[in-house]
Tab-separated table of C-alpha atoms in Angstrom:
chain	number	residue	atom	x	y	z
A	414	UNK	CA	-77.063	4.670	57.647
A	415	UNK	CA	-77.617	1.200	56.979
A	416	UNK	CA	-75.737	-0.803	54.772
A	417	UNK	CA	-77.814	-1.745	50.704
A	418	UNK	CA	-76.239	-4.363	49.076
A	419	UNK	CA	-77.241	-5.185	45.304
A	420	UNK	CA	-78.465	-8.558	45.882
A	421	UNK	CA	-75.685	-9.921	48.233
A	422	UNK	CA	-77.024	-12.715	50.687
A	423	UNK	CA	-75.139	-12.868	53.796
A	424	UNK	CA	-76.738	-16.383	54.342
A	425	UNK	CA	-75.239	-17.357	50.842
A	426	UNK	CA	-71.828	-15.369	50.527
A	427	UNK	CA	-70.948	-18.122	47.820
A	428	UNK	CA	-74.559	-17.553	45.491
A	429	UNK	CA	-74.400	-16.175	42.456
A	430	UNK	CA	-70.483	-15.167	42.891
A	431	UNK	CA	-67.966	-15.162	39.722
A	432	UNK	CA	-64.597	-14.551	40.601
A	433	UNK	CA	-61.241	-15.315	39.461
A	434	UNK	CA	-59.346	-15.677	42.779
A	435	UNK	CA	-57.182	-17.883	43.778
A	436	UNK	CA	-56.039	-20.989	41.588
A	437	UNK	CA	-57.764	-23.295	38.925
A	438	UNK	CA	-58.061	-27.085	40.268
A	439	UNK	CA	-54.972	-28.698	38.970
A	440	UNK	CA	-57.040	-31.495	37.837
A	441	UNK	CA	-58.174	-29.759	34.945
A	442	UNK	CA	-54.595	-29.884	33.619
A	443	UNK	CA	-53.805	-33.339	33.993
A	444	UNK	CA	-53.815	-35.522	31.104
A	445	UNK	CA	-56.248	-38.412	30.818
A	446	UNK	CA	-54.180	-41.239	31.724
A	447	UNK	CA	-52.891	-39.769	34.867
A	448	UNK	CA	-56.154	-38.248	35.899
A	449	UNK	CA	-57.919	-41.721	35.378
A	450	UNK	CA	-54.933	-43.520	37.376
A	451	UNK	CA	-54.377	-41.192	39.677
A	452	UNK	CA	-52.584	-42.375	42.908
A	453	UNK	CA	-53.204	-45.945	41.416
A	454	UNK	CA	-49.406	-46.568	39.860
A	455	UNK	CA	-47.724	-49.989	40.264
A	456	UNK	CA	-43.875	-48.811	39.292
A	457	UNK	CA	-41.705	-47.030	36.974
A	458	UNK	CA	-38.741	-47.402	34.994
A	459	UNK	CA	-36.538	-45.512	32.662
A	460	UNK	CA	-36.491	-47.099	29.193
A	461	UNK	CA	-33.350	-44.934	27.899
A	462	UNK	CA	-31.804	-41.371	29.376
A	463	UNK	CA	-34.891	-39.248	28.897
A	464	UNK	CA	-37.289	-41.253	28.814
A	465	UNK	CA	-39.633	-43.123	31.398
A	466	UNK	CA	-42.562	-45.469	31.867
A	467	UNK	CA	-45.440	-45.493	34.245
A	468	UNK	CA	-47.560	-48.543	34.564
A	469	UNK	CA	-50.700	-48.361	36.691
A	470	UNK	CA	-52.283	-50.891	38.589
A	471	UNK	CA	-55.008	-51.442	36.086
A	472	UNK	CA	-52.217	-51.612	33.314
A	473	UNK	CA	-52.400	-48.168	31.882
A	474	UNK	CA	-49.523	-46.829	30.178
A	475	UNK	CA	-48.122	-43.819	29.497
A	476	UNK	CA	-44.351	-42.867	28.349
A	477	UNK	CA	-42.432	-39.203	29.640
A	478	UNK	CA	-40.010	-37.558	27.835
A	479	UNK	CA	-37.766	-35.480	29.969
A	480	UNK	CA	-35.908	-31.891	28.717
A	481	UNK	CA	-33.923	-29.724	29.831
A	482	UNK	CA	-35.059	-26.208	30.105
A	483	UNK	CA	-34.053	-22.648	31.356
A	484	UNK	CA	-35.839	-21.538	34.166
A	485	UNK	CA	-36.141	-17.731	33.013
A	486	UNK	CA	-38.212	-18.100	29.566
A	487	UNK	CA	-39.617	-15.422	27.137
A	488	UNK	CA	-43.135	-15.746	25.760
A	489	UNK	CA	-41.978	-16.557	22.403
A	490	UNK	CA	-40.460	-19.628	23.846
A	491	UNK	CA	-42.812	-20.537	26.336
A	492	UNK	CA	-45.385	-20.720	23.106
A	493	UNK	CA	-43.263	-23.068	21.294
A	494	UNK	CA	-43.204	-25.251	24.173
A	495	UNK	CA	-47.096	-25.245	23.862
A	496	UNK	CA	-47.122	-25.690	20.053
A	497	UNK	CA	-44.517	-28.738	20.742
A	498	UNK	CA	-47.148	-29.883	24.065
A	499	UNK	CA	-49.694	-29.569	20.834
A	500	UNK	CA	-48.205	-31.231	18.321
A	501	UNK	CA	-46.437	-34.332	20.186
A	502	UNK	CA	-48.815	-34.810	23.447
A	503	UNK	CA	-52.179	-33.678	23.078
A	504	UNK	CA	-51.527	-30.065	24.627
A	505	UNK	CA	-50.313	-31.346	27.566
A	506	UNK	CA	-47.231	-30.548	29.408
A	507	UNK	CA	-45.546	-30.278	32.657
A	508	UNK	CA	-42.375	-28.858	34.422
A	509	UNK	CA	-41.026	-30.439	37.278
A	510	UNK	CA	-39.497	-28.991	40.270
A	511	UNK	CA	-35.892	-29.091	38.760
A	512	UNK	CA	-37.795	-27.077	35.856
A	513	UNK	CA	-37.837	-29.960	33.720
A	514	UNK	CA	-40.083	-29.705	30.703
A	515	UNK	CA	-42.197	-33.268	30.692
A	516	UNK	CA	-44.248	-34.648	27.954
A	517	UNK	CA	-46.384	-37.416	28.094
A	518	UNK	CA	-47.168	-39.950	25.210
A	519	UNK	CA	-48.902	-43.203	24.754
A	520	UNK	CA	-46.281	-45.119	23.019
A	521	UNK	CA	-42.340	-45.862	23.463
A	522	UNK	CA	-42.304	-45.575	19.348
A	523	UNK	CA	-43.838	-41.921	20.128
A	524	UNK	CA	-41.389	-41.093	22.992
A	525	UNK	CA	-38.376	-42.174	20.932
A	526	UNK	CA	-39.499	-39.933	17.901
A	527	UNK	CA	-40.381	-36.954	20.532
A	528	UNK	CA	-36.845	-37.527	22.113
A	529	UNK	CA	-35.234	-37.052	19.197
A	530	UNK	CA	-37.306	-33.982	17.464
A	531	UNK	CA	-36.541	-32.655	20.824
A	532	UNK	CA	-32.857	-32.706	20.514
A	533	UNK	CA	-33.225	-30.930	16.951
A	534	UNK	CA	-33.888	-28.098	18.093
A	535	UNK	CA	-31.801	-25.707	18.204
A	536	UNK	CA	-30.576	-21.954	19.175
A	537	UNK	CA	-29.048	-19.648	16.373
A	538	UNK	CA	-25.777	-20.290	18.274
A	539	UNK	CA	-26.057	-23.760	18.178
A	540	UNK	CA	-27.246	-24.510	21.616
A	541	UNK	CA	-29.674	-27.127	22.697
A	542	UNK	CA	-33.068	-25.610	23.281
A	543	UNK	CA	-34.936	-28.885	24.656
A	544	UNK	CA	-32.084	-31.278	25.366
A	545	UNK	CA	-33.390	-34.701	26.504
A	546	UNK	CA	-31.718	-36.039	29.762
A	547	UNK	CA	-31.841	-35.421	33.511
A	548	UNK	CA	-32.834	-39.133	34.562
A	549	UNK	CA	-31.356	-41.693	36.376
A	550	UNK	CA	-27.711	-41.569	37.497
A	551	UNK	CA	-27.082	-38.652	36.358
A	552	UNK	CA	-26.932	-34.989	36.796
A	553	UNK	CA	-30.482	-33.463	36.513
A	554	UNK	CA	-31.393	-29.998	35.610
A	555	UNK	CA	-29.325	-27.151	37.688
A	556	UNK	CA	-32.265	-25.164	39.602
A	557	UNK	CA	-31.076	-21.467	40.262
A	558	UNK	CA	-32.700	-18.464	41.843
A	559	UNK	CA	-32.542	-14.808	40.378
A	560	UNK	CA	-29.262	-13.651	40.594
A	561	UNK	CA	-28.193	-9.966	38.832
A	562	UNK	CA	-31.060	-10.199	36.364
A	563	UNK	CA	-34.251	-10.067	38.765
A	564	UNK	CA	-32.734	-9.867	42.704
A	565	UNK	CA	-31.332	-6.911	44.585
A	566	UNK	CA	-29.203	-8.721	46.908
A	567	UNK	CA	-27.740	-11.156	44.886
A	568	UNK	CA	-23.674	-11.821	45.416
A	569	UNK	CA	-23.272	-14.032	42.291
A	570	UNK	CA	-25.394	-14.069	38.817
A	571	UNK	CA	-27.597	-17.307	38.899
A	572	UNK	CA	-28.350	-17.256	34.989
A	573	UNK	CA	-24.893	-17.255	34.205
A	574	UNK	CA	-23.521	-20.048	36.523
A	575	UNK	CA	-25.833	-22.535	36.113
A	576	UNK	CA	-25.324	-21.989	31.952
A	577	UNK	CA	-21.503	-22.124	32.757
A	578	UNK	CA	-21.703	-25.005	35.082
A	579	UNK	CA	-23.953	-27.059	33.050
A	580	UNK	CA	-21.912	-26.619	29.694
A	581	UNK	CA	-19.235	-28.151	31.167
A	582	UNK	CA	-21.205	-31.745	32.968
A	583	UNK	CA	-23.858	-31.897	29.934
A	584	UNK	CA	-22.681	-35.645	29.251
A	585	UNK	CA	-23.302	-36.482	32.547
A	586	UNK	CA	-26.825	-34.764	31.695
A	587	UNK	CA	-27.686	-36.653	28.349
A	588	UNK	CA	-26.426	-40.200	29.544
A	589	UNK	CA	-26.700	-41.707	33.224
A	590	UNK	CA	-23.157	-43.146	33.690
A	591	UNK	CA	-22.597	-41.817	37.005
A	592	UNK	CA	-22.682	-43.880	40.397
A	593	UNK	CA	-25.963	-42.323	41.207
A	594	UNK	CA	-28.482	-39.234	41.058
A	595	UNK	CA	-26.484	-35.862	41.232
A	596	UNK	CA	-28.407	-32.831	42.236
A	597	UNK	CA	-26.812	-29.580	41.507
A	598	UNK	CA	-28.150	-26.469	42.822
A	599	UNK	CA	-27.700	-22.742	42.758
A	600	UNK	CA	-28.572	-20.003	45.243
A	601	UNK	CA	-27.424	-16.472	44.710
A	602	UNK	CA	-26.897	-15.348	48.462
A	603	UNK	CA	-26.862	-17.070	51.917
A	604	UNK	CA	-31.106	-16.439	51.850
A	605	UNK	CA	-31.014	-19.152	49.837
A	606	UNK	CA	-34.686	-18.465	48.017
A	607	UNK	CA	-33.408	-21.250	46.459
A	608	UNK	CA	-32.916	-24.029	49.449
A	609	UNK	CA	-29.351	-25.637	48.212
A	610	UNK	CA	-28.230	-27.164	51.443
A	611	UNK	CA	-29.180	-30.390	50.627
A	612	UNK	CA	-27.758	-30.475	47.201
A	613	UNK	CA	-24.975	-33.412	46.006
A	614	UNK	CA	-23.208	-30.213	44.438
A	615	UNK	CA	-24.394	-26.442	45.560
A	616	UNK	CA	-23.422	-23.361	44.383
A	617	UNK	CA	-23.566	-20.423	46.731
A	618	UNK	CA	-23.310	-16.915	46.325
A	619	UNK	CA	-21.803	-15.105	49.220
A	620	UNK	CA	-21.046	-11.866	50.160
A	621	UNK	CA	-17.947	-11.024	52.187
A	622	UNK	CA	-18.011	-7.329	53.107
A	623	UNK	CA	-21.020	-5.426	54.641
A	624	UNK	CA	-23.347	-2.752	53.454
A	625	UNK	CA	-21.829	0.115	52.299
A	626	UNK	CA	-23.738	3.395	53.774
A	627	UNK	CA	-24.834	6.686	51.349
A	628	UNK	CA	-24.859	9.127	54.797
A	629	UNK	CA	-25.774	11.980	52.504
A	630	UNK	CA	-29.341	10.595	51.165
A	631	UNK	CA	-29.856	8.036	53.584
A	632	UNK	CA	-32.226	9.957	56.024
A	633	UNK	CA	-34.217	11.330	52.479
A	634	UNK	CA	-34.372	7.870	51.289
A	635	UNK	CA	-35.033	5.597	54.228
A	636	UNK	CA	-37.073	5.256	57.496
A	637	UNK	CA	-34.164	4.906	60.048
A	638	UNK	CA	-35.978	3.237	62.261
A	639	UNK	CA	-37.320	0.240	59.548
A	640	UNK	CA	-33.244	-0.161	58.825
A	641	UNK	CA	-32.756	-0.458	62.282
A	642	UNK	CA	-35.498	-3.310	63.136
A	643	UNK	CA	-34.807	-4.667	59.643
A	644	UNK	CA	-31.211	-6.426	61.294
A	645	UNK	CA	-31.909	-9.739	62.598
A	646	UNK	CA	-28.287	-9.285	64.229
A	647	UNK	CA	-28.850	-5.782	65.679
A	648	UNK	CA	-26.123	-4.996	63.665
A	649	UNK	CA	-27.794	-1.643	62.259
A	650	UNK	CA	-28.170	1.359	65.127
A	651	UNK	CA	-29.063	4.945	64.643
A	652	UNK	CA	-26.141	7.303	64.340
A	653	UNK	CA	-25.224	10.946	62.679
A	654	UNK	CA	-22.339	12.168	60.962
A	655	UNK	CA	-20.581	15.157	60.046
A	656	UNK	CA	-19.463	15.747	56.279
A	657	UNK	CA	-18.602	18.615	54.889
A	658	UNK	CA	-19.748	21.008	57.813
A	659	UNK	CA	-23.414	19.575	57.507
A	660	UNK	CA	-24.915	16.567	60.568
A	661	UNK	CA	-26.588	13.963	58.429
A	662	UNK	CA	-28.812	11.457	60.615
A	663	UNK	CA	-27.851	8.219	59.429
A	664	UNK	CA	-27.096	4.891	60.826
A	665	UNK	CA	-23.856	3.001	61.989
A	666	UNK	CA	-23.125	-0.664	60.926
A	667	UNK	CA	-21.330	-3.446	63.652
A	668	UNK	CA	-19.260	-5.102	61.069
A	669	UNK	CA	-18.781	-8.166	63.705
A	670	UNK	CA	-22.282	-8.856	63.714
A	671	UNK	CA	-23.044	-8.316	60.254
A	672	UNK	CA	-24.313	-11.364	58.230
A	673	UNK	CA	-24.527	-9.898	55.166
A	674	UNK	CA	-28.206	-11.029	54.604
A	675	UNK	CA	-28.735	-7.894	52.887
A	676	UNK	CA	-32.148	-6.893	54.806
A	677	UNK	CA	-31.691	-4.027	55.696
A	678	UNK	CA	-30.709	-2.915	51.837
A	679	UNK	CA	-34.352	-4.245	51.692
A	680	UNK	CA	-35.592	-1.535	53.690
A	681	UNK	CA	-33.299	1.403	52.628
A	682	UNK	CA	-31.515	1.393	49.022
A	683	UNK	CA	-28.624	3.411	50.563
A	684	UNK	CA	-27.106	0.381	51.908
A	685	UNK	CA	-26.382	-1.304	49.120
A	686	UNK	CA	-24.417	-4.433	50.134
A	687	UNK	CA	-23.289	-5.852	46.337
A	688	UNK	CA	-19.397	-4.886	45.679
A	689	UNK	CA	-17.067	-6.331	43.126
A	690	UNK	CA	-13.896	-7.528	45.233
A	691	UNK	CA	-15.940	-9.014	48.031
A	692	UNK	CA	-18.737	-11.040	46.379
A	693	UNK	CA	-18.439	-14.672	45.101
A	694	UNK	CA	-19.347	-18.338	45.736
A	695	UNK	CA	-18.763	-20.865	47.780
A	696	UNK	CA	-19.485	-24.411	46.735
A	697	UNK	CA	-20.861	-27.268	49.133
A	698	UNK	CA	-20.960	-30.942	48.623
A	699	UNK	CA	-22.587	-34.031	50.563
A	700	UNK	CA	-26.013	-32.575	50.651
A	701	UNK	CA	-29.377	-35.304	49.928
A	702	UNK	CA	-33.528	-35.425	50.454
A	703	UNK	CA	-33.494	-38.949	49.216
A	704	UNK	CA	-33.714	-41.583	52.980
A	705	UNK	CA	-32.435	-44.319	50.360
A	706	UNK	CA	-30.023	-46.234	51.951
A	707	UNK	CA	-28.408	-43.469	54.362
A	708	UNK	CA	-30.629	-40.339	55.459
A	709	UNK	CA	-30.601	-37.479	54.487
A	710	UNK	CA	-27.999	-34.714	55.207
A	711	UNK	CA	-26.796	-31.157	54.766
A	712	UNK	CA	-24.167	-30.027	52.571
A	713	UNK	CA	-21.211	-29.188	53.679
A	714	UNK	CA	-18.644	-26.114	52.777
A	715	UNK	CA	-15.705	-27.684	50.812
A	716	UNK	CA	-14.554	-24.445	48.913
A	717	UNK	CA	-15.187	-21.367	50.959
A	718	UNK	CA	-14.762	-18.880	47.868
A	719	UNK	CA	-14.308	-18.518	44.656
A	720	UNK	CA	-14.521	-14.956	42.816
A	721	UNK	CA	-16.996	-14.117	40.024
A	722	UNK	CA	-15.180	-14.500	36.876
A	723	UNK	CA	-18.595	-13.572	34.478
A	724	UNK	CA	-19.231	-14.656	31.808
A	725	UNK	CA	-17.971	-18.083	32.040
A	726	UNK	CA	-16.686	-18.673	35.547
A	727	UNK	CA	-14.009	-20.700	34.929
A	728	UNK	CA	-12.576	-21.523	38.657
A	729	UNK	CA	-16.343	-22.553	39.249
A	730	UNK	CA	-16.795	-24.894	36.311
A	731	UNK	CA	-13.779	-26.659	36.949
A	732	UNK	CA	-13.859	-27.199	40.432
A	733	UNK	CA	-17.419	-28.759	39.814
A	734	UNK	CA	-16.124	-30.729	36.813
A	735	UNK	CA	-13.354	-31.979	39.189
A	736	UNK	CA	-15.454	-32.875	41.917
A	737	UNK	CA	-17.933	-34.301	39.772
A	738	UNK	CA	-15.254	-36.698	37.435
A	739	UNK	CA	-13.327	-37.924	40.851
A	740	UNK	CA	-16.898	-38.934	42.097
A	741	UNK	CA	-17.435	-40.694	38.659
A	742	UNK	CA	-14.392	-42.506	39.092
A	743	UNK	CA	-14.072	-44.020	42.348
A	744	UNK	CA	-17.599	-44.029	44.130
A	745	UNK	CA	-19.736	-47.506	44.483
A	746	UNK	CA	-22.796	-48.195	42.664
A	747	UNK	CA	-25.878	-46.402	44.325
A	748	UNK	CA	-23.882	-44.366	46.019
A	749	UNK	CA	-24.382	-40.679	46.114
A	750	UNK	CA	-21.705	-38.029	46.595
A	751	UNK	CA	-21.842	-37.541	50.415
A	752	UNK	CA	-22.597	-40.877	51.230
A	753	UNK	CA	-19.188	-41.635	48.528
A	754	UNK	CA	-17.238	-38.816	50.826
A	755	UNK	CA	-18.266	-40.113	54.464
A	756	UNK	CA	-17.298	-43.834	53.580
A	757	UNK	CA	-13.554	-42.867	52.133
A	758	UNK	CA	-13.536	-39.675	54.548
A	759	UNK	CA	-13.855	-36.233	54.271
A	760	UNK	CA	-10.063	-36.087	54.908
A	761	UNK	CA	-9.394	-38.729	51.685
A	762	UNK	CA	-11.804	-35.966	50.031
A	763	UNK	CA	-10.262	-33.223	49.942
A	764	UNK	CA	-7.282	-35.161	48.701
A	765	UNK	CA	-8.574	-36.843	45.856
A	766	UNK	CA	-10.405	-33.387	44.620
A	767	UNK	CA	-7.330	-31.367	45.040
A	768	UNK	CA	-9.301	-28.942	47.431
A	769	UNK	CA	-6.830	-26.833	49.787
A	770	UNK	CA	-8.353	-27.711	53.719
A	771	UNK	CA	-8.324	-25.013	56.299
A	772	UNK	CA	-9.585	-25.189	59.726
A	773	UNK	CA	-12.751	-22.853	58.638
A	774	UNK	CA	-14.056	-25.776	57.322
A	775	UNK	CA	-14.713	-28.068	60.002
A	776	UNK	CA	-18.117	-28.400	60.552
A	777	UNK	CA	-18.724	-28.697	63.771
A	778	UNK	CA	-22.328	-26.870	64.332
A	779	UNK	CA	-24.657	-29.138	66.448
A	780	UNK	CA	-27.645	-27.679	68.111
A	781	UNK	CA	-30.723	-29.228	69.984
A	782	UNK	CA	-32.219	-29.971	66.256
A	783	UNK	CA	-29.847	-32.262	66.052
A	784	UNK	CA	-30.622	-34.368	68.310
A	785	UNK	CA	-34.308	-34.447	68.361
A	786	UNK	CA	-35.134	-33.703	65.332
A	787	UNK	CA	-33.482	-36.835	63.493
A	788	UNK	CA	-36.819	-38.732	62.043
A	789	UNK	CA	-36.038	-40.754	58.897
A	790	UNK	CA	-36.591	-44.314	58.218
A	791	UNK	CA	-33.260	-45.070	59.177
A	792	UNK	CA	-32.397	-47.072	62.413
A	793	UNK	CA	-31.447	-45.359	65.291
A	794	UNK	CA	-28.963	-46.065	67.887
């Protein structure tokens, strides 16, 4: 039977259609000055912690105020951040990729009064709902993943770190008296949804034990096979069990080649792999994007575990804060935290951060990537 269409042209898929797929040009959203100068900007500077200026080429204008926000919001607070968008910058606003809040006005006089309406507003508790900061040398906005509140493999809480972590380096947030640009980041598990090997300062979950196995309801609740091909290790294999006078089909877990990625809990909920003695968080340092001056580079472990200590994770904070202050205190000028490491040593490190050193963290992982892959705008010899 042939096939009737009500009035669709094959020779014109694209005639008369309405839909709502896909994304609206981000054009639409950008505010006039930046869509009438767009690509066309001569420099930028920051005028005060917060706060920065755009010229274009044609001499254009416009001032940013920078805040501080949480990356999981409610409605009720993503509308205020519209009425404030309304109110202060003609209903436009942006986030950045550190989830940064950014609001754009014409004037420094209308920055400065932004900036500080910003900073009055407050939680019941007293918090800082908007607080202004995150330029320059200093430490910018913590990006996190999901952790316990939205993620199934999660070793660590992500919420609850970064909150922790950030209460305790806020002035380095609000001012830019550091040496240079700190990036912290946070990543719940070794998936890293969140990329934070290339972080100044990276928080890590990890998990240290592997999945445990439910024999009983595994073969009711699971597709053996998906478990099995779910392992990038082949560390999952078909097995059966006897308990209690009854054969359950079930599978069999090579602890030795276990990775604890947490896939194949993915595929079958009766391996769960989250347990309270052997999750926690390592933290890595050295990490950049930035080519400026030295290229970029991976972190690298300096504190292979620390246990969750919810709801204020006090080993983590002040480790970080440690790290952080010695940086402060005896790096040059310009230079960020790795490049500060590799020029005392990584030995001199570990000293002047108090950090124990153990042979497990000697990085000594080199693969053909390595080698060939090495394109920056750095000279190579």
């Amino acid at each position: 039977m042939a096939f009737i269409s009500s009035g669709y042209n094959p020779d014109k898929p694209m005639e008369g259609r309405v839909s709502d797929i896909g994304p609206r040009h981000f054009g639409e959203y950008l505010p006039p000055v930046i869509k009438e100068n767009f690509g066309k900007w001569d420099y930028h500077e920051i005028i005060e912690p917060g706060i920065l200026l755009h010229v274009a080429l044609s001499g254009d204008k416009t001032y940013t105020v920078r805040a501080g926000t949480a990356r999981l919001m409610s409605v009720t607070h993503i509308r205020e951040i519209c009425d404030i968008a309304d109110k202060f910058s003609g209903g436009y606003v942006r986030f950045t990729t550190r989830n940064n809040l950014e609001f754009q006005v014409e004037t420094e006089e209308a920055a400065k009064e932004l900036k500080a309406f910003l900073n009055d507003q407050k939680f019941p508790g007293g918090a800082y709902k908007f607080p202004v900061g995150g330029t320059g040398a200093g430490v910018t906005n913590i990006v996190h993943t999901q952790g316990w509140v939205h993620c199934h493999t999660p070793a660590t809480d992500a919420s609850g770190t970064v909150k922790a972590t950030m209460d305790v380096v806020f002035d380095d947030f609000t001012d830019m008296k550091l040496p240079a640009p700190v990036r912290i980041s946070m990543a719940c598990c070794l998936n890293m949804c969140g990329a934070v090997h290339c972080s100044d300062i990276a928080i890590l979950g990890i998990h240290r034990k592997p999945p445990l196995i439910d024999h009983k309801f595994l073969d009711n609740l699971c597709e053996i096979p998906l478990a099995v091909a779910a392992c990038p290790t082949g560390a999952v294999r078909p097995s059966k069990v006897e308990l209690d006078g009854e054969t359950y089909k079930t599978v069999a877990i090579k602890e030795e080649r276990c990775m604890f990625c947490g896939n194949c809990y993915t595929m079958c909920p009766s391996l769960p792999l989250s347990d309270g003695e052997g999750d926690g968080i390592a933290i890595m340092v050295g990490g950049k994007i930035s080519n400026r001056i030295t290229k970029p580079a991976f972190s690298k472990v300096v504190v292979p575990f620390v246990p969750n200590e919810p709801p204020r994770w006090p080993t983590l904070t002040k480790t970080i804060k440690k790290i952080l202050d010695t940086y402060a205190k005896d790096a040059n000028k310009y230079e960020r935290l790795g490049d500060w490491a590799n020029r005392i040593g990584w030995e001199r490190f570990f000293e002047k951060c108090d950090l124990p050193f153990s042979e497990h963290l000697i990085d000594d992982f080199r693969d053909p990537a390595y080698y060939t892959w090495r394109q920056t705008t750095q000279f190579k010899w």
